[in-house]
């Protein structure tokens, strides 16, 4: 095993981690802020990729294709939200139904094909006459810059939005639905809005990942919810460990993106160690379980030290 070979893989892992970090921000909105377990993420991620690749193949500029992907993701989130709020279906089942339906929808979007490919040279946020900022595996450094720029923009917009009256109402809905309802907040509307926002971000990530890979696949979102949760858990542990109580909302959002990068770096190390790629999901589960146990371990250690000091 060549250590230099591992280092050479890290830029690509960083680029992919940034793009998956955007997906984790979408999961963060539904899972942490809205307190809803939305399992439609796997389908929405692939939907973003499918819309992006077909739009670009149809001659739509890459940046406009991403906007279409976000719009498609928002519609998917609306479907999940309406199934939950209007039909009274539990949130977790609503997400499963949407994810299930999106498999067929994604196939139809891609012309009843399991995957679609476009030339990597045509993929770029701002690409003209052979020059520009690319989101492509052929231009990893440019993909990192664009990933950082888009992630920073999304974090700033989310921070601003959740500071507004509507954003505060959405956060209150997730924190205490009954109290929010007593304050006159439309809980159903906030849940639908939150799920639409969440899935829009997930579709944006799927679109960017399609640009990076140059292809979209109907199964490209499989396991996305687990990766998103892993990024959230890793990011929160890092944020609490470094900043402690001063870890504010903006830092927490930024660390969620960082969690996506760290996750992919760990996955890269696992592959570099030549472990069986079929065990990646097992390692992902172990990583998530390990980071989830950190707060509990720290609390136990703190109690032990406190008791010892008391004696």
mmCIF file of C-alpha atoms in Angstrom:
data_model
loop_
_atom_site.group_PDB
_atom_site.id
_atom_site.type_symbol
_atom_site.label_atom_id
_atom_site.label_comp_id
_atom_site.label_asym_id
_atom_site.label_seq_id
_atom_site.Cartn_x
_atom_site.Cartn_y
_atom_site.Cartn_z
ATOM 1 C CA UNK A 1 0.000 0.000 0.000
ATOM 2 C CA UNK A 2 1.455 3.291 -1.183
ATOM 3 C CA UNK A 3 0.752 6.239 1.127
ATOM 4 C CA UNK A 4 1.316 8.676 -1.732
ATOM 5 C CA UNK A 5 -1.421 6.860 -3.618
ATOM 6 C CA UNK A 6 -3.759 7.524 -0.694
ATOM 7 C CA UNK A 7 -2.882 11.222 -0.709
ATOM 8 C CA UNK A 8 -3.526 11.404 -4.446
ATOM 9 C CA UNK A 9 -7.064 10.117 -3.853
ATOM 10 C CA UNK A 10 -7.951 12.698 -1.209
ATOM 11 C CA UNK A 11 -8.765 15.641 -3.541
ATOM 12 C CA UNK A 12 -11.422 13.567 -5.327
ATOM 13 C CA UNK A 13 -12.749 12.394 -1.946
ATOM 14 C CA UNK A 14 -12.933 16.028 -0.810
ATOM 15 C CA UNK A 15 -14.851 17.044 -3.938
ATOM 16 C CA UNK A 16 -17.359 14.221 -3.529
ATOM 17 C CA UNK A 17 -17.633 14.864 0.198
ATOM 18 C CA UNK A 18 -18.566 18.506 -0.430
ATOM 19 C CA UNK A 19 -21.306 17.473 -2.853
ATOM 20 C CA UNK A 20 -22.660 14.847 -0.460
ATOM 21 C CA UNK A 21 -22.403 17.435 2.303
ATOM 22 C CA UNK A 22 -25.051 19.469 0.479
ATOM 23 C CA UNK A 23 -27.284 16.401 0.575
ATOM 24 C CA UNK A 24 -26.583 16.113 4.306
ATOM 25 C CA UNK A 25 -27.794 19.702 4.749
ATOM 26 C CA UNK A 26 -31.088 18.638 3.203
ATOM 27 C CA UNK A 27 -31.317 15.694 5.582
ATOM 28 C CA UNK A 28 -30.411 18.047 8.447
ATOM 29 C CA UNK A 29 -33.412 20.255 7.660
ATOM 30 C CA UNK A 30 -35.878 17.366 7.865
ATOM 31 C CA UNK A 31 -34.214 15.212 10.505
ATOM 32 C CA UNK A 32 -32.831 17.780 12.936
ATOM 33 C CA UNK A 33 -34.813 20.965 12.401
ATOM 34 C CA UNK A 34 -38.218 19.603 11.414
ATOM 35 C CA UNK A 35 -37.827 16.380 13.451
ATOM 36 C CA UNK A 36 -39.239 14.273 10.614
ATOM 37 C CA UNK A 37 -37.689 11.006 9.441
ATOM 38 C CA UNK A 38 -37.917 11.535 5.679
ATOM 39 C CA UNK A 39 -36.859 8.423 3.756
ATOM 40 C CA UNK A 40 -37.657 9.845 0.326
ATOM 41 C CA UNK A 41 -34.061 11.108 0.142
ATOM 42 C CA UNK A 42 -32.754 8.116 -1.822
ATOM 43 C CA UNK A 43 -35.255 8.704 -4.610
ATOM 44 C CA UNK A 44 -34.929 12.490 -4.594
ATOM 45 C CA UNK A 45 -31.144 12.331 -4.951
ATOM 46 C CA UNK A 46 -31.516 10.178 -8.072
ATOM 47 C CA UNK A 47 -34.302 12.461 -9.309
ATOM 48 C CA UNK A 48 -31.954 15.448 -9.177
ATOM 49 C CA UNK A 49 -29.378 13.528 -11.152
ATOM 50 C CA UNK A 50 -31.902 12.309 -13.726
ATOM 51 C CA UNK A 51 -33.358 15.763 -14.358
ATOM 52 C CA UNK A 52 -29.882 17.297 -14.603
ATOM 53 C CA UNK A 53 -28.481 14.833 -17.129
ATOM 54 C CA UNK A 54 -31.582 14.886 -19.335
ATOM 55 C CA UNK A 55 -31.756 18.678 -19.271
ATOM 56 C CA UNK A 56 -28.102 18.972 -20.307
ATOM 57 C CA UNK A 57 -28.565 16.370 -23.044
ATOM 58 C CA UNK A 58 -31.460 18.521 -24.221
ATOM 59 C CA UNK A 59 -29.188 21.548 -24.551
ATOM 60 C CA UNK A 60 -30.034 23.301 -21.276
ATOM 61 C CA UNK A 61 -27.078 25.090 -19.612
ATOM 62 C CA UNK A 62 -25.695 23.204 -16.608
ATOM 63 C CA UNK A 63 -26.632 25.914 -14.105
ATOM 64 C CA UNK A 64 -30.205 25.986 -15.421
ATOM 65 C CA UNK A 65 -30.344 22.175 -15.300
ATOM 66 C CA UNK A 66 -29.512 22.377 -11.599
ATOM 67 C CA UNK A 67 -32.389 24.804 -11.047
ATOM 68 C CA UNK A 68 -34.725 22.331 -12.739
ATOM 69 C CA UNK A 69 -33.351 19.590 -10.495
ATOM 70 C CA UNK A 70 -34.035 21.690 -7.401
ATOM 71 C CA UNK A 71 -37.581 22.366 -8.615
ATOM 72 C CA UNK A 72 -38.132 18.629 -9.145
ATOM 73 C CA UNK A 73 -36.815 17.922 -5.656
ATOM 74 C CA UNK A 74 -39.150 20.523 -4.182
ATOM 75 C CA UNK A 75 -42.113 18.839 -5.896
ATOM 76 C CA UNK A 76 -41.036 15.463 -4.503
ATOM 77 C CA UNK A 77 -40.849 16.977 -1.037
ATOM 78 C CA UNK A 78 -44.306 18.483 -1.498
ATOM 79 C CA UNK A 79 -45.649 15.028 -2.338
ATOM 80 C CA UNK A 80 -44.177 13.568 0.842
ATOM 81 C CA UNK A 81 -45.487 16.469 2.894
ATOM 82 C CA UNK A 82 -49.006 16.270 1.467
ATOM 83 C CA UNK A 83 -49.162 12.504 1.963
ATOM 84 C CA UNK A 84 -48.293 13.108 5.595
ATOM 85 C CA UNK A 85 -50.378 16.187 6.367
ATOM 86 C CA UNK A 86 -53.403 15.802 4.076
ATOM 87 C CA UNK A 87 -53.857 12.032 4.048
ATOM 88 C CA UNK A 88 -52.662 11.438 7.596
ATOM 89 C CA UNK A 89 -50.019 8.894 6.584
ATOM 90 C CA UNK A 90 -47.120 8.704 9.087
ATOM 91 C CA UNK A 91 -44.096 10.697 7.960
ATOM 92 C CA UNK A 92 -41.786 7.697 7.683
ATOM 93 C CA UNK A 93 -44.298 5.810 5.503
ATOM 94 C CA UNK A 94 -44.929 8.903 3.385
ATOM 95 C CA UNK A 95 -41.221 9.090 2.635
ATOM 96 C CA UNK A 96 -41.092 5.404 1.755
ATOM 97 C CA UNK A 97 -44.050 5.768 -0.624
ATOM 98 C CA UNK A 98 -42.473 8.769 -2.352
ATOM 99 C CA UNK A 99 -39.133 6.985 -2.642
ATOM 100 C CA UNK A 100 -40.880 3.922 -4.076
ATOM 101 C CA UNK A 101 -42.766 6.000 -6.645
ATOM 102 C CA UNK A 102 -39.684 7.991 -7.626
ATOM 103 C CA UNK A 103 -37.935 4.871 -8.899
ATOM 104 C CA UNK A 104 -40.460 4.593 -11.729
ATOM 105 C CA UNK A 105 -40.542 8.357 -12.229
ATOM 106 C CA UNK A 106 -36.753 8.511 -12.518
ATOM 107 C CA UNK A 107 -36.808 5.753 -15.123
ATOM 108 C CA UNK A 108 -39.343 7.722 -17.151
ATOM 109 C CA UNK A 109 -37.346 10.930 -16.795
ATOM 110 C CA UNK A 110 -34.321 9.122 -18.264
ATOM 111 C CA UNK A 111 -36.319 7.671 -21.161
ATOM 112 C CA UNK A 112 -36.958 4.297 -19.509
ATOM 113 C CA UNK A 113 -33.213 3.695 -19.189
ATOM 114 C CA UNK A 114 -31.450 2.765 -15.950
ATOM 115 C CA UNK A 115 -28.703 5.313 -16.630
ATOM 116 C CA UNK A 116 -27.842 8.184 -18.926
ATOM 117 C CA UNK A 117 -24.429 9.645 -19.706
ATOM 118 C CA UNK A 118 -23.336 12.967 -21.125
ATOM 119 C CA UNK A 119 -19.840 14.029 -22.127
ATOM 120 C CA UNK A 120 -17.925 15.319 -19.103
ATOM 121 C CA UNK A 121 -16.693 18.286 -21.100
ATOM 122 C CA UNK A 122 -20.269 19.571 -21.274
ATOM 123 C CA UNK A 123 -20.721 19.575 -17.515
ATOM 124 C CA UNK A 124 -19.936 22.818 -15.755
ATOM 125 C CA UNK A 125 -21.650 25.479 -13.709
ATOM 126 C CA UNK A 126 -20.176 28.295 -15.768
ATOM 127 C CA UNK A 127 -18.697 26.735 -18.871
ATOM 128 C CA UNK A 128 -18.225 28.439 -22.196
ATOM 129 C CA UNK A 129 -15.794 28.007 -25.076
ATOM 130 C CA UNK A 130 -13.832 25.338 -23.266
ATOM 131 C CA UNK A 131 -13.184 27.421 -20.164
ATOM 132 C CA UNK A 132 -14.886 27.924 -16.866
ATOM 133 C CA UNK A 133 -15.459 26.477 -13.423
ATOM 134 C CA UNK A 134 -16.255 22.799 -13.801
ATOM 135 C CA UNK A 135 -17.907 20.260 -11.556
ATOM 136 C CA UNK A 136 -16.237 17.261 -13.145
ATOM 137 C CA UNK A 137 -14.086 14.327 -12.082
ATOM 138 C CA UNK A 138 -11.675 15.400 -14.835
ATOM 139 C CA UNK A 139 -11.120 18.736 -13.089
ATOM 140 C CA UNK A 140 -11.077 17.859 -9.394
ATOM 141 C CA UNK A 141 -9.541 21.120 -8.180
ATOM 142 C CA UNK A 142 -12.216 23.141 -9.972
ATOM 143 C CA UNK A 143 -14.890 20.800 -8.572
ATOM 144 C CA UNK A 144 -13.579 21.467 -5.048
ATOM 145 C CA UNK A 145 -13.728 25.238 -5.573
ATOM 146 C CA UNK A 146 -17.265 25.045 -6.941
ATOM 147 C CA UNK A 147 -18.306 22.646 -4.191
ATOM 148 C CA UNK A 148 -16.975 25.033 -1.557
ATOM 149 C CA UNK A 149 -18.656 28.011 -3.205
ATOM 150 C CA UNK A 150 -22.045 26.304 -3.520
ATOM 151 C CA UNK A 151 -21.839 24.868 0.011
ATOM 152 C CA UNK A 152 -20.930 28.278 1.463
ATOM 153 C CA UNK A 153 -23.802 29.914 -0.428
ATOM 154 C CA UNK A 154 -26.299 27.302 0.784
ATOM 155 C CA UNK A 155 -25.094 27.616 4.400
ATOM 156 C CA UNK A 156 -25.412 31.419 4.260
ATOM 157 C CA UNK A 157 -28.895 31.224 2.740
ATOM 158 C CA UNK A 158 -30.055 28.628 5.282
ATOM 159 C CA UNK A 159 -28.649 30.691 8.145
ATOM 160 C CA UNK A 160 -30.439 33.766 6.850
ATOM 161 C CA UNK A 161 -33.694 31.934 6.146
ATOM 162 C CA UNK A 162 -33.961 30.264 9.546
ATOM 163 C CA UNK A 163 -33.467 33.676 11.120
ATOM 164 C CA UNK A 164 -36.574 35.034 9.388
ATOM 165 C CA UNK A 165 -40.068 34.853 10.852
ATOM 166 C CA UNK A 166 -41.040 31.945 8.611
ATOM 167 C CA UNK A 167 -37.787 30.099 9.251
ATOM 168 C CA UNK A 168 -38.191 30.574 12.997
ATOM 169 C CA UNK A 169 -41.720 29.196 12.739
ATOM 170 C CA UNK A 170 -40.361 26.149 10.942
ATOM 171 C CA UNK A 171 -37.753 25.589 13.645
ATOM 172 C CA UNK A 172 -40.387 26.022 16.338
ATOM 173 C CA UNK A 173 -42.574 23.438 14.592
ATOM 174 C CA UNK A 174 -39.829 20.866 14.851
ATOM 175 C CA UNK A 175 -38.947 21.788 18.429
ATOM 176 C CA UNK A 176 -42.452 21.852 19.901
ATOM 177 C CA UNK A 177 -45.412 21.310 17.540
ATOM 178 C CA UNK A 178 -48.096 21.746 20.207
ATOM 179 C CA UNK A 179 -46.707 25.014 21.497
ATOM 180 C CA UNK A 180 -46.216 26.238 17.938
ATOM 181 C CA UNK A 181 -49.828 25.430 17.101
ATOM 182 C CA UNK A 182 -50.957 27.307 20.217
ATOM 183 C CA UNK A 183 -48.997 30.319 18.945
ATOM 184 C CA UNK A 184 -50.963 30.271 15.683
ATOM 185 C CA UNK A 185 -48.392 28.536 13.488
ATOM 186 C CA UNK A 186 -49.821 26.314 10.746
ATOM 187 C CA UNK A 187 -48.020 23.093 11.600
ATOM 188 C CA UNK A 188 -49.082 21.245 8.442
ATOM 189 C CA UNK A 189 -47.910 24.063 6.175
ATOM 190 C CA UNK A 190 -44.563 24.250 7.969
ATOM 191 C CA UNK A 191 -44.005 20.503 7.595
ATOM 192 C CA UNK A 192 -44.777 20.617 3.880
ATOM 193 C CA UNK A 193 -42.503 23.643 3.460
ATOM 194 C CA UNK A 194 -39.672 22.007 5.400
ATOM 195 C CA UNK A 195 -39.866 18.763 3.430
ATOM 196 C CA UNK A 196 -39.925 20.698 0.152
ATOM 197 C CA UNK A 197 -36.825 22.654 1.180
ATOM 198 C CA UNK A 198 -35.063 19.501 2.355
ATOM 199 C CA UNK A 199 -35.701 17.556 -0.833
ATOM 200 C CA UNK A 200 -34.778 20.539 -2.978
ATOM 201 C CA UNK A 201 -31.316 20.558 -1.384
ATOM 202 C CA UNK A 202 -31.000 16.806 -1.822
ATOM 203 C CA UNK A 203 -31.887 17.097 -5.524
ATOM 204 C CA UNK A 204 -29.322 19.893 -5.894
ATOM 205 C CA UNK A 205 -26.689 17.548 -4.489
ATOM 206 C CA UNK A 206 -27.802 14.796 -6.867
ATOM 207 C CA UNK A 207 -27.530 17.170 -9.808
ATOM 208 C CA UNK A 208 -24.039 18.255 -8.852
ATOM 209 C CA UNK A 209 -22.947 14.667 -8.326
ATOM 210 C CA UNK A 210 -24.226 13.834 -11.798
ATOM 211 C CA UNK A 211 -22.139 16.679 -13.198
ATOM 212 C CA UNK A 212 -19.118 15.386 -11.303
ATOM 213 C CA UNK A 213 -19.525 11.808 -12.539
ATOM 214 C CA UNK A 214 -20.843 12.645 -15.990
ATOM 215 C CA UNK A 215 -23.664 10.140 -15.584
ATOM 216 C CA UNK A 216 -26.925 9.568 -13.742
ATOM 217 C CA UNK A 217 -28.192 6.217 -12.568
ATOM 218 C CA UNK A 218 -31.567 5.212 -11.212
ATOM 219 C CA UNK A 219 -29.836 3.620 -8.202
ATOM 220 C CA UNK A 220 -27.356 6.425 -7.533
ATOM 221 C CA UNK A 221 -29.237 7.533 -4.422
ATOM 222 C CA UNK A 222 -29.320 4.134 -2.750
ATOM 223 C CA UNK A 223 -28.096 4.525 0.824
ATOM 224 C CA UNK A 224 -28.088 8.337 0.596
ATOM 225 C CA UNK A 225 -30.062 8.720 3.836
ATOM 226 C CA UNK A 226 -27.404 6.754 5.736
ATOM 227 C CA UNK A 227 -24.591 8.849 4.256
ATOM 228 C CA UNK A 228 -26.515 12.001 5.145
ATOM 229 C CA UNK A 229 -27.008 10.847 8.729
ATOM 230 C CA UNK A 230 -23.340 9.877 8.929
ATOM 231 C CA UNK A 231 -22.297 13.356 7.788
ATOM 232 C CA UNK A 232 -24.645 14.980 10.312
ATOM 233 C CA UNK A 233 -23.427 12.848 13.202
ATOM 234 C CA UNK A 234 -19.748 13.324 12.314
ATOM 235 C CA UNK A 235 -20.240 17.058 11.803
ATOM 236 C CA UNK A 236 -22.022 17.560 15.118
ATOM 237 C CA UNK A 237 -19.416 15.584 17.032
ATOM 238 C CA UNK A 238 -16.639 17.648 15.427
ATOM 239 C CA UNK A 239 -18.486 20.901 16.106
ATOM 240 C CA UNK A 240 -19.158 20.075 19.758
ATOM 241 C CA UNK A 241 -15.614 18.809 20.261
ATOM 242 C CA UNK A 242 -13.938 21.891 18.783
ATOM 243 C CA UNK A 243 -16.319 24.724 19.651
ATOM 244 C CA UNK A 244 -18.229 23.283 22.607
ATOM 245 C CA UNK A 245 -21.119 25.469 23.719
ATOM 246 C CA UNK A 246 -20.056 28.211 21.297
ATOM 247 C CA UNK A 247 -21.007 25.993 18.343
ATOM 248 C CA UNK A 248 -23.792 28.169 16.920
ATOM 249 C CA UNK A 249 -26.223 27.379 14.124
ATOM 250 C CA UNK A 250 -23.959 28.644 11.331
ATOM 251 C CA UNK A 251 -21.014 26.588 12.571
ATOM 252 C CA UNK A 252 -23.231 23.538 12.921
ATOM 253 C CA UNK A 253 -24.424 23.829 9.324
ATOM 254 C CA UNK A 254 -20.825 24.239 8.142
ATOM 255 C CA UNK A 255 -19.724 21.206 10.140
ATOM 256 C CA UNK A 256 -22.454 19.100 8.528
ATOM 257 C CA UNK A 257 -20.781 19.771 5.167
ATOM 258 C CA UNK A 258 -17.414 19.028 6.768
ATOM 259 C CA UNK A 259 -18.900 15.773 8.033
ATOM 260 C CA UNK A 260 -19.597 14.755 4.432
ATOM 261 C CA UNK A 261 -15.962 15.424 3.528
ATOM 262 C CA UNK A 262 -14.636 13.470 6.523
ATOM 263 C CA UNK A 263 -16.971 10.577 5.755
ATOM 264 C CA UNK A 264 -15.674 10.259 2.208
ATOM 265 C CA UNK A 265 -12.096 10.530 3.392
ATOM 266 C CA UNK A 266 -12.693 7.614 5.744
ATOM 267 C CA UNK A 267 -14.276 5.629 2.902
ATOM 268 C CA UNK A 268 -11.244 6.408 0.736
ATOM 269 C CA UNK A 269 -8.921 5.097 3.438
ATOM 270 C CA UNK A 270 -10.987 1.893 3.665
ATOM 271 C CA UNK A 271 -10.694 1.344 -0.076
ATOM 272 C CA UNK A 272 -6.972 2.164 0.069
ATOM 273 C CA UNK A 273 -6.561 -0.579 2.657
ATOM 274 C CA UNK A 274 -7.923 -2.930 -0.025
ATOM 275 C CA UNK A 275 -10.803 -4.083 2.097
ATOM 276 C CA UNK A 276 -13.734 -5.668 0.300
ATOM 277 C CA UNK A 277 -15.832 -2.891 -1.330
ATOM 278 C CA UNK A 278 -18.922 -4.988 -0.650
ATOM 279 C CA UNK A 279 -18.372 -4.265 3.044
ATOM 280 C CA UNK A 280 -18.635 -0.483 2.613
ATOM 281 C CA UNK A 281 -22.193 -0.384 3.932
ATOM 282 C CA UNK A 282 -21.075 -2.369 6.968
ATOM 283 C CA UNK A 283 -18.253 0.093 7.597
ATOM 284 C CA UNK A 284 -20.663 3.002 7.131
ATOM 285 C CA UNK A 285 -22.973 1.549 9.768
ATOM 286 C CA UNK A 286 -20.023 1.046 12.138
ATOM 287 C CA UNK A 287 -18.810 4.621 11.568
ATOM 288 C CA UNK A 288 -22.263 6.071 12.245
ATOM 289 C CA UNK A 289 -22.698 3.886 15.340
ATOM 290 C CA UNK A 290 -19.252 4.915 16.580
ATOM 291 C CA UNK A 291 -19.887 8.635 16.228
ATOM 292 C CA UNK A 292 -23.379 8.296 17.701
ATOM 293 C CA UNK A 293 -21.850 6.696 20.774
ATOM 294 C CA UNK A 294 -19.355 9.545 21.317
ATOM 295 C CA UNK A 295 -21.799 11.859 23.210
ATOM 296 C CA UNK A 296 -22.904 8.987 25.436
ATOM 297 C CA UNK A 297 -19.289 7.996 26.062
ATOM 298 C CA UNK A 298 -18.354 11.580 26.931
ATOM 299 C CA UNK A 299 -21.331 11.876 29.294
ATOM 300 C CA UNK A 300 -20.358 8.658 31.084
ATOM 301 C CA UNK A 301 -16.750 9.797 31.330
ATOM 302 C CA UNK A 302 -17.867 13.150 32.717
ATOM 303 C CA UNK A 303 -20.040 11.455 35.358
ATOM 304 C CA UNK A 304 -17.182 9.143 36.290
ATOM 305 C CA UNK A 305 -14.777 12.046 36.699
ATOM 306 C CA UNK A 306 -17.374 13.983 38.679
ATOM 307 C CA UNK A 307 -17.903 11.095 41.062
ATOM 308 C CA UNK A 308 -14.183 10.618 41.424
ATOM 309 C CA UNK A 309 -13.734 14.307 42.211
ATOM 310 C CA UNK A 310 -16.538 14.136 44.733
ATOM 311 C CA UNK A 311 -14.751 11.432 46.637
#
